[in-house]
């Protein structure tokens, strides 16, 4: 079994309702943005004809389609995302990638502040 991954970045704005002190929540309620780094991980055996789990060009093409839905967008308005949390971004990216590539095993999304979330569905 092999794991192969591809990362991509996107810049996006959002708002967020949080369950913290009013002072800390105020900044999240205002429109603000982040640079996100996402990693799409595929897993499987090498295909006998190609020797690859998945062709990286195909994976990059799938990622380009996902990135176009997120990069320089207001995440609050992205259909199917829900609240623009790291968790929901992981699930959204996973679902989009998995439609095209059944080998997708996990997705991670992080921000420069050090926050990171990984989604790996239970088997």
Coordinates of C-alpha atoms in Angstrom, one line a residue:
X1 CA 0.0 0.0 0.0
X2 CA 1.3 3.4 -1.0
X3 CA 0.3 6.9 0.0
X4 CA 0.9 9.8 -2.3
X5 CA -0.1 13.4 -1.7
X6 CA -0.3 16.7 -3.4
X7 CA -0.6 20.1 -1.6
X8 CA -2.1 23.3 -2.8
X9 CA -2.7 26.8 -1.4
X10 CA -5.7 29.1 -1.6
X11 CA -6.5 32.5 -0.2
X12 CA -10.1 33.1 1.0
X13 CA -12.2 35.3 3.2
X14 CA -14.9 34.3 5.6
X15 CA -16.7 35.1 8.8
X16 CA -17.2 32.7 11.7
X17 CA -19.6 32.6 14.7
X18 CA -17.5 31.3 17.6
X19 CA -18.3 30.2 21.2
X20 CA -15.6 32.3 22.9
X21 CA -15.4 35.6 24.8
X22 CA -17.1 38.5 23.0
X23 CA -13.7 40.2 22.6
X24 CA -12.2 37.3 20.8
X25 CA -15.4 36.4 18.8
X26 CA -15.7 39.9 17.4
X27 CA -12.7 39.5 15.0
X28 CA -14.1 36.3 13.7
X29 CA -17.5 37.8 13.0
X30 CA -16.0 40.4 10.7
X31 CA -14.9 39.4 7.2
X32 CA -11.3 38.4 7.4
X33 CA -9.1 36.1 5.3
X34 CA -6.4 33.4 5.5
X35 CA -3.9 31.6 3.3
X36 CA -4.8 28.0 3.5
X37 CA -2.6 25.0 2.6
X38 CA -4.5 21.8 1.7
X39 CA -3.1 18.3 1.2
X40 CA -5.0 15.6 -0.7
X41 CA -3.7 12.1 0.1
X42 CA -4.4 9.1 -2.1
X43 CA -3.7 5.6 -1.1
X44 CA -3.6 2.2 -2.8
X45 CA -1.5 -0.2 -4.7
X46 CA 0.5 0.6 -7.8
X47 CA -1.4 -0.1 -11.0
X48 CA 0.4 -2.9 -12.9
X49 CA 0.3 -1.0 -16.2
X50 CA 1.6 2.4 -14.9
X51 CA 3.4 1.6 -11.7
X52 CA 1.5 4.5 -10.1
X53 CA -1.2 4.7 -7.5
X54 CA -2.7 7.6 -9.5
X55 CA -1.1 9.7 -12.2
X56 CA 0.0 13.0 -10.5
X57 CA -1.2 15.0 -13.5
X58 CA -4.7 13.6 -12.9
X59 CA -4.5 14.5 -9.2
X60 CA -3.3 18.0 -10.0
X61 CA -6.2 18.4 -12.5
X62 CA -8.7 17.4 -9.8
X63 CA -7.1 19.8 -7.3
X64 CA -7.2 22.6 -9.8
X65 CA -11.0 22.2 -10.1
X66 CA -11.4 22.3 -6.3
X67 CA -9.0 25.2 -5.9
X68 CA -11.0 27.2 -8.4
X69 CA -14.1 26.9 -6.1
X70 CA -12.2 28.2 -3.0
X71 CA -9.3 30.5 -4.1
X72 CA -10.2 34.2 -3.7
X73 CA -13.8 33.4 -2.8
X74 CA -15.9 34.3 0.2
X75 CA -16.2 30.9 1.9
X76 CA -19.5 31.7 3.5
X77 CA -21.0 31.6 0.0
X78 CA -19.4 28.4 -1.3
X79 CA -22.2 25.9 -2.0
X80 CA -22.0 22.7 0.1
X81 CA -19.3 24.0 2.5
X82 CA -21.4 25.0 5.4
X83 CA -19.7 27.0 8.2
X84 CA -16.2 27.8 6.9
X85 CA -14.3 25.8 9.6
X86 CA -11.1 23.8 9.0
X87 CA -13.2 20.7 9.6
X88 CA -15.7 21.6 6.9
X89 CA -13.0 22.6 4.5
X90 CA -11.5 19.1 4.9
X91 CA -14.8 17.4 4.3
X92 CA -15.6 19.6 1.3
X93 CA -12.3 19.0 -0.4
X94 CA -12.4 15.3 0.4
X95 CA -15.9 14.9 -1.1
X96 CA -15.0 16.9 -4.2
X97 CA -11.7 14.9 -4.8
X98 CA -13.3 11.6 -4.0
X99 CA -15.9 12.1 -6.8
X100 CA -13.1 12.0 -9.3
X101 CA -10.6 9.8 -7.6
X102 CA -11.8 6.9 -5.4
X103 CA -8.2 6.5 -4.1
X104 CA -8.5 9.7 -2.0
X105 CA -7.9 8.6 1.6
X106 CA -7.5 11.8 3.6
X107 CA -7.4 15.6 3.4
X108 CA -5.6 18.0 5.6
X109 CA -6.1 21.8 5.8
X110 CA -3.8 24.2 7.7
X111 CA -3.2 27.9 8.2
X112 CA 0.0 29.8 8.8
X113 CA -1.0 30.4 12.4
X114 CA -0.2 26.7 13.1
X115 CA -3.8 25.4 13.0
X116 CA -4.3 22.1 11.1
X117 CA -7.1 19.6 10.6
X118 CA -7.0 16.2 9.0
X119 CA -10.1 14.3 7.8
X120 CA -9.7 10.5 7.3
X121 CA -13.1 8.8 7.1
X122 CA -13.5 5.6 9.1
X123 CA -13.3 2.5 6.9

